[in-house]
XYZ file of C-alpha atoms in Angstrom:
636
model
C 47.707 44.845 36.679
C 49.909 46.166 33.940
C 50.993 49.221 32.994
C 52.946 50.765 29.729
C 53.779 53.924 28.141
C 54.677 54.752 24.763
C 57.619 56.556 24.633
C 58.906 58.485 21.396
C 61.722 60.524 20.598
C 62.666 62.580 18.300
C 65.560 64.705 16.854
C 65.939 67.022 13.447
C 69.391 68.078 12.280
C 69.549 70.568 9.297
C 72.238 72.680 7.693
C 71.560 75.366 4.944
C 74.348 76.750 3.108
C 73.551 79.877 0.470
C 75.462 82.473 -1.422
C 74.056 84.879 -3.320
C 75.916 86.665 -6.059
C 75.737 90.222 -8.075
C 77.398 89.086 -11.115
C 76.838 92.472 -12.582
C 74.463 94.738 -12.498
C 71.633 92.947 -14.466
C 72.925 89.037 -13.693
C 72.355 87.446 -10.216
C 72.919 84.297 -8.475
C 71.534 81.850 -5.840
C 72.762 79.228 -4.768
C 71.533 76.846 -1.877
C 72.795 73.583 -0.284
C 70.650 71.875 2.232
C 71.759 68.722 4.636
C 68.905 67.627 6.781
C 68.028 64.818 8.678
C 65.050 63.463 10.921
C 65.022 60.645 13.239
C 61.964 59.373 15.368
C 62.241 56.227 17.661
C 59.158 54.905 19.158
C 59.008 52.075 21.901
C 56.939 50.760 24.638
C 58.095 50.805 28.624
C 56.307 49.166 31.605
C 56.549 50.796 34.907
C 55.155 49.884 38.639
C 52.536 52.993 38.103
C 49.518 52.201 39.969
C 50.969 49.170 41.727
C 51.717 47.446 38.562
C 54.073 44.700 38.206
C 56.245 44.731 35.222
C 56.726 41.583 33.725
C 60.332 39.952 33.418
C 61.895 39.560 29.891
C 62.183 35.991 30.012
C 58.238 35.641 30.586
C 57.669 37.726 27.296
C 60.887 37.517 24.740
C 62.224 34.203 23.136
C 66.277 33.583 24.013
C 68.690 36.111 22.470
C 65.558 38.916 22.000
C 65.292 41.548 24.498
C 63.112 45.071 24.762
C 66.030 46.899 23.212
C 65.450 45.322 19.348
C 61.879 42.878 19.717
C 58.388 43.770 20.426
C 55.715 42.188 22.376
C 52.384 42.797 21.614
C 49.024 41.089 23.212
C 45.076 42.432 22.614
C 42.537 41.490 24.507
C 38.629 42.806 22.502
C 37.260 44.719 24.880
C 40.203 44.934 27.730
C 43.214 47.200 25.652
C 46.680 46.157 23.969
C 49.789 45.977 26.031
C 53.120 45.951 24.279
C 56.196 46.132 25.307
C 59.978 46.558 23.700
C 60.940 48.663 20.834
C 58.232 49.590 17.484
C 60.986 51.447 15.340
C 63.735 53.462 14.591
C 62.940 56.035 11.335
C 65.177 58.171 9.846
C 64.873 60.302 6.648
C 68.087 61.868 5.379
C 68.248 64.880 2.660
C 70.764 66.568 0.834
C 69.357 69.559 -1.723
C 71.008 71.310 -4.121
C 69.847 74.156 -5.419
C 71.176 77.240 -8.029
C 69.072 79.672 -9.832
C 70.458 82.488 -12.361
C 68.349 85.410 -12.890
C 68.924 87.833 -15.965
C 67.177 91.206 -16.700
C 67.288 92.154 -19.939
C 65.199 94.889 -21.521
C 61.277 94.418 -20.645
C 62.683 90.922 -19.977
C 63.176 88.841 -16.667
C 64.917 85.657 -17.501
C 65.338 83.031 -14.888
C 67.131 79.348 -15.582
C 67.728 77.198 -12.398
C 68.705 73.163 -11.278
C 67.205 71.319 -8.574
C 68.955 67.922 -6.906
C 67.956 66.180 -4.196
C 68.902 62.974 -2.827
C 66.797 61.048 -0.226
C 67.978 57.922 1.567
C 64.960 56.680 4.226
C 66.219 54.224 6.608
C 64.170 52.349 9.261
C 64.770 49.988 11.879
C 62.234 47.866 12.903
C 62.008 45.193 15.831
C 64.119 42.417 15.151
C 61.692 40.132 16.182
C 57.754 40.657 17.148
C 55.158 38.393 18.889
C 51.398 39.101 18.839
C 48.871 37.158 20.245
C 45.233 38.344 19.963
C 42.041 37.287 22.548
C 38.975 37.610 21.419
C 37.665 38.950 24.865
C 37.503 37.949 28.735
C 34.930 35.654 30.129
C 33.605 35.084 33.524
C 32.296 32.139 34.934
C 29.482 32.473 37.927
C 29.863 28.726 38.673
C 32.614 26.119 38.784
C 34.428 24.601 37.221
C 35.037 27.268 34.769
C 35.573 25.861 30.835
C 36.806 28.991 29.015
C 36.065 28.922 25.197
C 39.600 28.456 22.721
C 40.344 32.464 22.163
C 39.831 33.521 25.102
C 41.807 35.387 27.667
C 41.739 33.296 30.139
C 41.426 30.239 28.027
C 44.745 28.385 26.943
C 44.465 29.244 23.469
C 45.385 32.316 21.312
C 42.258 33.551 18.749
C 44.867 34.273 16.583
C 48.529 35.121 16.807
C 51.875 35.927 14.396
C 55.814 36.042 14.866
C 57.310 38.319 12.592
C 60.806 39.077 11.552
C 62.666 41.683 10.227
C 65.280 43.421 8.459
C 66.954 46.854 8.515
C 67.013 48.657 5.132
C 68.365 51.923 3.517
C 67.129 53.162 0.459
C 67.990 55.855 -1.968
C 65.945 58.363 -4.176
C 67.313 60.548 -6.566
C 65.027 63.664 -8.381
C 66.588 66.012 -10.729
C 65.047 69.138 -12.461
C 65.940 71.858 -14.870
C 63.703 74.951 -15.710
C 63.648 77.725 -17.675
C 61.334 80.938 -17.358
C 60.742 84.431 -18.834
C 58.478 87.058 -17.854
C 57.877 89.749 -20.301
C 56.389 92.867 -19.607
C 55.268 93.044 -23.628
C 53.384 96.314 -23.067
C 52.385 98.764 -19.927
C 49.274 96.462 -19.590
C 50.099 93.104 -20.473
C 52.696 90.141 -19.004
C 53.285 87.146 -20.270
C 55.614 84.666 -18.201
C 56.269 81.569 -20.323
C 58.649 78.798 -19.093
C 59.777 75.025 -19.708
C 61.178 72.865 -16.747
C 62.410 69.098 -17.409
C 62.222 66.438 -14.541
C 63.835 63.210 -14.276
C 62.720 60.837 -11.864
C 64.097 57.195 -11.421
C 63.189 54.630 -9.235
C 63.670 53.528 -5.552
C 66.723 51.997 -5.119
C 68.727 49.987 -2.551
C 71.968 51.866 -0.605
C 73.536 48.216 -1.719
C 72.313 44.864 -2.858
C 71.368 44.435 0.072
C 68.629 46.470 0.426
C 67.883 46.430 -3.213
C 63.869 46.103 -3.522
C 62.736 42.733 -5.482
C 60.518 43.384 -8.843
C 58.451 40.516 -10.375
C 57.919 39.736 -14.353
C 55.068 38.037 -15.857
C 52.521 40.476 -14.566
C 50.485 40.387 -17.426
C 49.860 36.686 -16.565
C 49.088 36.178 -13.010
C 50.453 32.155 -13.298
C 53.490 33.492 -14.511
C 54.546 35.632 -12.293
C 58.529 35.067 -11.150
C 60.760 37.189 -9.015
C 62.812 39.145 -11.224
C 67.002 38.686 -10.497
C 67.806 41.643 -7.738
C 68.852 44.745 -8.793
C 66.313 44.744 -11.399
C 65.075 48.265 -11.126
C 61.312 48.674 -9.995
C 60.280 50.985 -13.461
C 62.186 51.894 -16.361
C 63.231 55.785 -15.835
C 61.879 58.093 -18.443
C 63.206 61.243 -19.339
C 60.861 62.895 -21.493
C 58.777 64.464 -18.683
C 59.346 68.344 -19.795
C 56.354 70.735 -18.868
C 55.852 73.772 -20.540
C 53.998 76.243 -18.416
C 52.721 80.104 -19.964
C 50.628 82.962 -18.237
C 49.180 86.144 -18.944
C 47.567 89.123 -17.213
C 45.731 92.168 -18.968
C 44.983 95.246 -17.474
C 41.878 95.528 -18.956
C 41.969 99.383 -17.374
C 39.160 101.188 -16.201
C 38.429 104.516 -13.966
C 40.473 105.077 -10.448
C 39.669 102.452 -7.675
C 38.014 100.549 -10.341
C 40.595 98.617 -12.416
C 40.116 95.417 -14.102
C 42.456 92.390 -14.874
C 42.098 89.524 -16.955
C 44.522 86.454 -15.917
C 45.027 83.006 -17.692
C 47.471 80.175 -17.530
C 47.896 76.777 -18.688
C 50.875 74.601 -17.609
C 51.739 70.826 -17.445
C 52.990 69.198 -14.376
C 54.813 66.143 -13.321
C 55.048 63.657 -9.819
C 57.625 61.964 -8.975
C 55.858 58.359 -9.767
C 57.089 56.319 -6.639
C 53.411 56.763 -4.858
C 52.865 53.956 -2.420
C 55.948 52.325 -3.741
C 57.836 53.893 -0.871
C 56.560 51.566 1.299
C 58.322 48.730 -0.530
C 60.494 48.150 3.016
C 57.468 47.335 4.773
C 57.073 43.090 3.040
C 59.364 41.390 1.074
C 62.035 40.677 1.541
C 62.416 42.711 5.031
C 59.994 40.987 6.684
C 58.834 37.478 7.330
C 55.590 36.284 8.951
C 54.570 33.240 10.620
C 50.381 33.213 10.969
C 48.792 31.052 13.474
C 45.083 30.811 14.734
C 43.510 28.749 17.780
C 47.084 27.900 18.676
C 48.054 27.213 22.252
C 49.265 30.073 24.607
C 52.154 30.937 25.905
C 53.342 29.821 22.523
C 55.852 26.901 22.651
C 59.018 27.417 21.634
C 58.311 25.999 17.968
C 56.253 28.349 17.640
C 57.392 31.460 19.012
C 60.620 30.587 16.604
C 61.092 33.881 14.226
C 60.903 32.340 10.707
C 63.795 32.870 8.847
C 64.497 36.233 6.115
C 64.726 34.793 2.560
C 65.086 36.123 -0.750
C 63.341 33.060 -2.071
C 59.482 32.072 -2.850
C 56.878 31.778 -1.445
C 56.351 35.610 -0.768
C 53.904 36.365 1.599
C 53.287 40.038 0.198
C 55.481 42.641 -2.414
C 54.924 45.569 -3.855
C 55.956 46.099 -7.523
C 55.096 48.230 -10.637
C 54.481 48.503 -14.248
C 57.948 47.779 -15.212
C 57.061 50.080 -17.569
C 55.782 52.879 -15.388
C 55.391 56.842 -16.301
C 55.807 59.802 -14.134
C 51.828 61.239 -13.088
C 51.020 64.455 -15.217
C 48.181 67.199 -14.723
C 47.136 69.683 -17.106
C 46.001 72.704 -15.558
C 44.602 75.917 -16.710
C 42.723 79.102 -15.782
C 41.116 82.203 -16.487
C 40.438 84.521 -14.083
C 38.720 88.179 -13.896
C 39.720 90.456 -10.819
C 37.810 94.132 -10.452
C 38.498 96.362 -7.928
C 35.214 97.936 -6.150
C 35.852 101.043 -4.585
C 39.688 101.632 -2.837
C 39.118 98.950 0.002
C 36.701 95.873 -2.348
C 38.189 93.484 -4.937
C 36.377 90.545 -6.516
C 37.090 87.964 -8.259
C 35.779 84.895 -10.916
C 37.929 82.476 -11.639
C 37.490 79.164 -14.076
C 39.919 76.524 -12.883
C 40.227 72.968 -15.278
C 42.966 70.289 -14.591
C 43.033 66.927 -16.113
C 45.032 63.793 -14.531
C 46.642 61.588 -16.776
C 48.588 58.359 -16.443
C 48.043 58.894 -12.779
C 49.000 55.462 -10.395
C 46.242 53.505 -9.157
C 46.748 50.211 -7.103
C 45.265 46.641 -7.520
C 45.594 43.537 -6.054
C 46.515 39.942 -6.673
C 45.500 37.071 -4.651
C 47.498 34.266 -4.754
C 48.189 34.235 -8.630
C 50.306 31.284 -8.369
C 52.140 28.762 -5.669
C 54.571 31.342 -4.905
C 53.037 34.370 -4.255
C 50.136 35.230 -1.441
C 49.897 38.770 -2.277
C 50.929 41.346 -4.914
C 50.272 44.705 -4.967
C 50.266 46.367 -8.067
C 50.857 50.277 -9.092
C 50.399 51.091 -13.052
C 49.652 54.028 -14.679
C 45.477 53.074 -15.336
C 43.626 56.110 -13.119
C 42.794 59.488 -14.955
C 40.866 62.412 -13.305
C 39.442 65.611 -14.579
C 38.560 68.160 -12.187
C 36.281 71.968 -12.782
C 35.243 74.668 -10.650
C 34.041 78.204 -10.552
C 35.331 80.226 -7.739
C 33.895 83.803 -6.896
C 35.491 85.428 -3.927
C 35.005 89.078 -2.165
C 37.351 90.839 -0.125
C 37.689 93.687 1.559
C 40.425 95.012 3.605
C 40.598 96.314 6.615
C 38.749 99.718 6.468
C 36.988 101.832 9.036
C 37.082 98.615 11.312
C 35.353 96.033 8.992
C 37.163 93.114 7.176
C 35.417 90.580 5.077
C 36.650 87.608 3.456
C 34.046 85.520 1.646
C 34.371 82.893 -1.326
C 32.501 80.434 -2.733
C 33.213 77.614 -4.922
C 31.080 75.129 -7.502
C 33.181 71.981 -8.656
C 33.086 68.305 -9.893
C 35.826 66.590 -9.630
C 35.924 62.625 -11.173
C 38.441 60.308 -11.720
C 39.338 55.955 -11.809
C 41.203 56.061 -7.973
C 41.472 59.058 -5.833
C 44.631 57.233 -4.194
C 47.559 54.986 -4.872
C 47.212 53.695 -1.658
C 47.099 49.810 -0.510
C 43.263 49.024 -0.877
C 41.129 46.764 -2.900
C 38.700 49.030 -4.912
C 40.357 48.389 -7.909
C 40.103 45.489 -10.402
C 43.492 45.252 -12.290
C 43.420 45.843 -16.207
C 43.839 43.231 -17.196
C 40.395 41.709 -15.950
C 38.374 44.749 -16.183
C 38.658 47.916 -17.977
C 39.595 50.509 -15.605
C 37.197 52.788 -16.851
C 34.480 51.156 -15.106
C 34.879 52.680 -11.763
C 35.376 56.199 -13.448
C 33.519 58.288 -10.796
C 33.518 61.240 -8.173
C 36.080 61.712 -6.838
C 35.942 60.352 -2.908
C 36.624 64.346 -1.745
C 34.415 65.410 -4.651
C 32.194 67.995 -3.216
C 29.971 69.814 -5.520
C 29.384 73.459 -3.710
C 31.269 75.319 -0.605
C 31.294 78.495 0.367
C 32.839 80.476 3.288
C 32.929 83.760 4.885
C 34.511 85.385 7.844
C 33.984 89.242 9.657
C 36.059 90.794 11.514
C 34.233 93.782 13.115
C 35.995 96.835 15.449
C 33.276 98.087 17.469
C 32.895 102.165 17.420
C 33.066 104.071 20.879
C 31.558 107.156 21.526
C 34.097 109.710 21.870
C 31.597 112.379 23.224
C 29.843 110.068 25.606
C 32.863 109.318 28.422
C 30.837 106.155 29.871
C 30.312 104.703 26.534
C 33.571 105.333 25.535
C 34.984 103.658 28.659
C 32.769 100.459 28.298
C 32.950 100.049 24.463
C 36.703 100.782 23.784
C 38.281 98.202 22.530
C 35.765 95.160 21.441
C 35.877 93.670 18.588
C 33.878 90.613 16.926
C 34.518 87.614 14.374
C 32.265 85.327 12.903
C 33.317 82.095 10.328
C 30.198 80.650 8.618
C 31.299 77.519 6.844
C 28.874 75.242 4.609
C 28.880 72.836 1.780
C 27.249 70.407 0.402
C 27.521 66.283 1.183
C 30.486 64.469 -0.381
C 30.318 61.112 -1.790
C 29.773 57.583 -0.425
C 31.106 54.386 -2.105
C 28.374 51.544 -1.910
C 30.636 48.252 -1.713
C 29.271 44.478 -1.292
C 31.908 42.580 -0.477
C 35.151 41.234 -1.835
C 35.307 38.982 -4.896
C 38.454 37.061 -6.439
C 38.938 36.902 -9.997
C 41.539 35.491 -12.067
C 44.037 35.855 -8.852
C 42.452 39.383 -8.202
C 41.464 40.775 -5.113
C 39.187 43.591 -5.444
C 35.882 44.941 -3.587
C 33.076 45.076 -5.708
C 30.162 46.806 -6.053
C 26.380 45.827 -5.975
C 23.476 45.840 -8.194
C 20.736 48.071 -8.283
C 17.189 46.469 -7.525
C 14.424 48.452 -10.249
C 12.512 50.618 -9.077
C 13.513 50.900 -5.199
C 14.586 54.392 -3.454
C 18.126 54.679 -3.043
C 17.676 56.820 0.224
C 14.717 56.579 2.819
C 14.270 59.860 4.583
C 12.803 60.814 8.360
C 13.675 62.503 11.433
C 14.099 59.155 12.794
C 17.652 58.839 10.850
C 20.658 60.498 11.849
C 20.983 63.749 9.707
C 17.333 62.883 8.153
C 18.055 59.715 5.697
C 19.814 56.929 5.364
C 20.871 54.161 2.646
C 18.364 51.523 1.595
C 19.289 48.340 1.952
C 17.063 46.917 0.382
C 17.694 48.972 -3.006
C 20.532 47.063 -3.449
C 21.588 43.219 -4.255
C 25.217 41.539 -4.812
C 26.359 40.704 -8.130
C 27.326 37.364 -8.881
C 30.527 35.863 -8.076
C 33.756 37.394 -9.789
C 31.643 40.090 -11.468
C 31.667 44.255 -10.741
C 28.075 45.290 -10.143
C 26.489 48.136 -12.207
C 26.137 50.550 -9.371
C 28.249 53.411 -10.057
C 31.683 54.077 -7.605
C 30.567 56.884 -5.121
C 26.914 57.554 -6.438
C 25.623 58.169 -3.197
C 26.375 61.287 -1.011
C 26.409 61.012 2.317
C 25.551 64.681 4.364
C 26.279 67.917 3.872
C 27.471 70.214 6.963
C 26.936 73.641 7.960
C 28.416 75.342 11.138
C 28.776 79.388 12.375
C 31.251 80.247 14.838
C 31.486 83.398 16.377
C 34.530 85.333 18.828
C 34.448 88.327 20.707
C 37.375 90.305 22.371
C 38.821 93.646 24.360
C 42.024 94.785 25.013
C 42.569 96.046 28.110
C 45.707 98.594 28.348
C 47.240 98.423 31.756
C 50.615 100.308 30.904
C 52.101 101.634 27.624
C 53.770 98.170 27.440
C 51.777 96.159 29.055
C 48.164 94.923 28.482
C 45.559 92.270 29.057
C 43.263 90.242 26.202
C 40.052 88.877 26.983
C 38.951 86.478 23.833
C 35.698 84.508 24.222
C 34.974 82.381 21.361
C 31.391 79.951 20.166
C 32.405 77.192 18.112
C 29.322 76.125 16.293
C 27.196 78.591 18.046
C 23.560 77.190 16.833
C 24.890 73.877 17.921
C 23.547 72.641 14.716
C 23.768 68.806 14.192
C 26.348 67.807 11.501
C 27.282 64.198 10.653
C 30.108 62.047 9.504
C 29.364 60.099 6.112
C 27.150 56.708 6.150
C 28.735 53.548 6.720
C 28.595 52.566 2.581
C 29.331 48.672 3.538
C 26.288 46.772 2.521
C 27.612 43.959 4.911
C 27.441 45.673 7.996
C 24.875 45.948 10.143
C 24.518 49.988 10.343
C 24.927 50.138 6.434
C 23.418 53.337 5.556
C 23.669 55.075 8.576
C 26.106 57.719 9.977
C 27.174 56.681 13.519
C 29.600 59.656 13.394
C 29.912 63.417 14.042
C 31.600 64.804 11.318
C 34.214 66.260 14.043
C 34.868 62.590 15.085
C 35.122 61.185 11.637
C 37.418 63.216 10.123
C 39.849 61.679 12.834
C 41.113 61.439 15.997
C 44.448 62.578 16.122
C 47.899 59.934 16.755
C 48.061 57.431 14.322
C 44.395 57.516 13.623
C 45.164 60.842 11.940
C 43.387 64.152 11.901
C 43.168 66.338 15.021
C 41.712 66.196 18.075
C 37.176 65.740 17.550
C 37.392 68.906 19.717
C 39.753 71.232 17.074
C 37.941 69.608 13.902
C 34.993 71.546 12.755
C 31.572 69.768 12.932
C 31.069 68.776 16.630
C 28.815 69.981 19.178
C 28.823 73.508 20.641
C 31.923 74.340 22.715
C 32.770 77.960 23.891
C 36.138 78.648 24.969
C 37.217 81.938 27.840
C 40.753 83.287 27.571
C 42.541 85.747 28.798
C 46.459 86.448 27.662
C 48.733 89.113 28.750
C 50.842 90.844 27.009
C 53.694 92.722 27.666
């Protein structure tokens, strides 16, 4: 038996140095310096708990690697992972610099202000790493026992790797400049108008080093060559300045019933790396050897690390448009606020924003003898994004509060995320346009509300008094409608691309088939759909389908308890999804699978399960089953 724990540690330095200063009476000030730094190490122990037997280091390290810089890793399908030795070492390091002036002159308040920060991420993986993956364990009721090749207690590996790597330290440098002034123009209307400049360059190396490796030729997959090192990843731009105004009216009205008009338009910048930052994580830091159906324990040929190289053939890089933009957003809004009464104020608001240049990722597939894979980032996704939000509020006032808002939207764009995937066909086979789409968080209506309630006591009844005293009650009604679902056949090649395509739509066949039977009351028809031939995008549109909307009402109630003047005692019961109404995660939108179609998920459990599957805990996400919860807290 084996046992291991995964052991992390952590530790955040930071240092803030400001000095404010009344130049004179109308000119101030700020200035800020920042030094920060975060470091997290992460590695894997074995220990005798249970009346385990921890294995020696010479029965799972090659000569010269050891726990303290190498990793061992074996799976087992169905059975669990073990690993042993050390995952990483990851340290961020900042230094901010900061100064803003701020000048009042007349109806005038003038601000002008620089922003500097320097980044340098450095991470330390295992030296060396060994996997070897089994695809299960069998048993034999008779003997002699003739395990199958893969697994566990066969002689062979399903599938194993031996990976090296290297260290690295890279920089990042962002500067900005802005300039702002807010006018007070009359006694009822402001307008703030401003201009800010950013300048954004690359990822860099802290020396050659570490310096990244670009590629040219992208424009022809066969041509593709490393580029000499030191070549920078993008050319830096520096015309990304963003004008920005704003304006509020006081469009008057009688007491407690005022009106104002708001409305702003501004253009905004990113900083353009995206999933770039990630370029420490393949070439050339890392080399892998891939093996499958090879014998186990590996021989020593084969448990050999395979040597760091800053030559072809690369197994995997990331690179860029070497002519790559900073992501801008246009956004604007008009809003209309009006008081009702001394304690209500609503609100419409029309919010617009429009993506352009964003980064979107593709994929090449070995485009030539040198390359296995290259991953792409460009400046080909756009988005566009409306809404109307109304929202009530009232404050607290003879022991009700209410917050409710609700909110209509469509957002669409070509790729909701730079990340690593393979839903996009690079430009130049396919026009990106073509999976122009909703957005994969697109959801079209939402609306919450949440009560807060101070129960009334009697005052002339002593008994009532006594027992109602102190209660109070919440409630948090959440619902919305069902976001998207991308319908996906497959994975196709196409001039050296790797993408995942879409299907066909069969004439004249339901795209949903509904019944109680289903989970949530429908699911995906198969048979509605058909793959598209070979190398080819199907006509189905990218997240047409929507999965399932949710709905869920929670309620709390609690009561103070005074023991002393200092001292008292809470009692908080709360009812997360009270009606224990049914809500489900999104259909599996893989037409290969076997459950295509159907959601196999609470929408608590598929929004995550906390550690490095991200999300929280199923029991803190809303959407699972009904759970009530008793405190009591004192307080003192």
């Amino acid at each position: 038996m084996l046992s291991v724990r995964e052991l992390e540690s952590s530790s955040i330095q930071t240092f803030t140095l400001g000095l404010d200063q009344l130049i004179t009476a109308r000119i101030t000030n700020q200035v800020r310096a920042n030094y920060s730094n975060d470091r997290i190490e992460t590695k894997y122990v074995s220990d005798s708990f249970g009346g385990a037997v921890p294995l020696s280091n010479s029965a799972l390290f090659s000569p010269g690697y050891s726990p303290a810089n190498s990793l061992f890793e074996l799976f087992i399908v169905g059975a669990g992972e073990f690993a042993r030795g050390k995952q990483a070492t990851v340290e961020q390091r900042q230094i901010n610099l900061i100064d803003n002036l701020s000048v009042v002159k007349g109806s005038h308040q003038m601000k002008f202000g620089v922003d500097y920060r320097w980044l340098s991420p450095f991470s330390s993986l295992y030296a060396y790493d060994q996997f070897a993956e089994f695809t299960g364990v069998t048993t034999c009721p008779t003997q002699p026992c003739n395990e199958t090749p893969g697994d566990a207690l066969s002689d062979t590996a399903y599938a194993a790797f031996v990976q090296a790597t290297q260290s690295d330290a890279l920089l990042s440098h962002n500067f900005s400049a802005y300039g702002q002034d807010t006018w007070k123009a009359t006694p009822r209307l402001t307008l703030t108008y401003g201009l800010r400049w950013e300048i954004n360059p690359p990822l860099t190396g802290k020396n050659l080093a570490n310096e990244p490796f670009t590629v040219t030729g992208l424009n022809d997959p066969s041509t593709i060559a490393l580029a000499p090192r030191g070549t920078p990843l993008y050319d830096t731009t520096y015309g990304n300045v963003a004008p920005r105004i704003g304006v509020a009216y006081q469009l008057g009205g009688a007491t407690n019933w005022n009106s104002v008009l708001r409305g702003g338009f501004g253009i905004f910048y990113d900083l353009g790396s995206g999933s770039l930052g990630g370029v420490s994580s393949y070439f050339p830091y890392q080399a892998v050897n891939s093996l499958s159906l090879v014998a186990y324990p590996l021989s020593s040929t084969n448990a050999m690390p395979p040597p760091l190289t800053t030559n072809p053939p690369v197994n995997t890089i990331l690179v860029a448009d070497p002519h790559l933009k900073l992501p801008r957003t246009y956004e604007w809004n008009v809003a209309l606020e009006q008081e009702v009464g001394r304690n209500q104020v609503m609100s419409l608001t029309y919010i617009g924003a429009a993506g352009r240049d964003l980064l979107r990722t593709s994929n090449l597939f070995n485009p030539n003898p040198n390359f296995q894979y290259v991953t792409v980032t460009d400046n080909s996704a756009t988005s566009d994004y409306q809404a109307l939000q109304a929202k009530f509020e009232r404050r607290l006032s003879q022991g009700l509060q209410i917050l409710a808002s609700y909110t209509w939207s469509h957002s669409i764009d070509i790729a909701s995320t730079d990340t690593f995937n393979y839903l996009g066909a690079p430009s130049f086979i396919a026009n990106p346009n073509i999976d122009r789409g909703n957005s994969d968080f697109d959801i079209r209506h939402a609306s919450t509300a949440g009560v807060t309630y101070n129960l009334p006591s009697p005052q002339s009844n002593k008994v009532a008094h006594v027992a109602l005293d102190g209660w109070s009650v919440d409630s948090f009604i959440f619902a919305r409608t069902a976001p998207p679902v991308n319908v996906t056949a497959g994975y196709s090649f196409a001039d050296g691309a790797a993408f995942e395509f879409r299907p066909n739509v069969v004439p004249g066949m339901p795209l949903e088939l509904f019944g109680s039977q289903y989970p949530g009351g429908k699911i995906f028809n198969s048979a509605a759909f058909t793959a598209p031939p070979q190398g080819q995008q199907g006509d189905f549109g990218r997240n047409a389908m929507r999965g399932l909307g949710a709905f869920q009402a929670d309620f709390a109630i609690q009561r103070q308890f005074p023991l002393t003047e200092r001292v008292a005692l809470r009692f908080r019961g709360e009812f997360f999804n009270l009606f224990n109404r049914p809500n489900f995660g999104p259909p599996i939108g893989d037409l290969t699978s076997s459950q295509f179609g159907y959601s196999t998920q609470t929408l608590a459990n598929s929004l995550g399960s906390g550690g490095p599957n991200g999300g929280l805990n199923p029991l803190y996400q809303i959407g699972g089953p009904r759970s009530i919860q008793l405190a009591l807290k004192l307080q003192f």
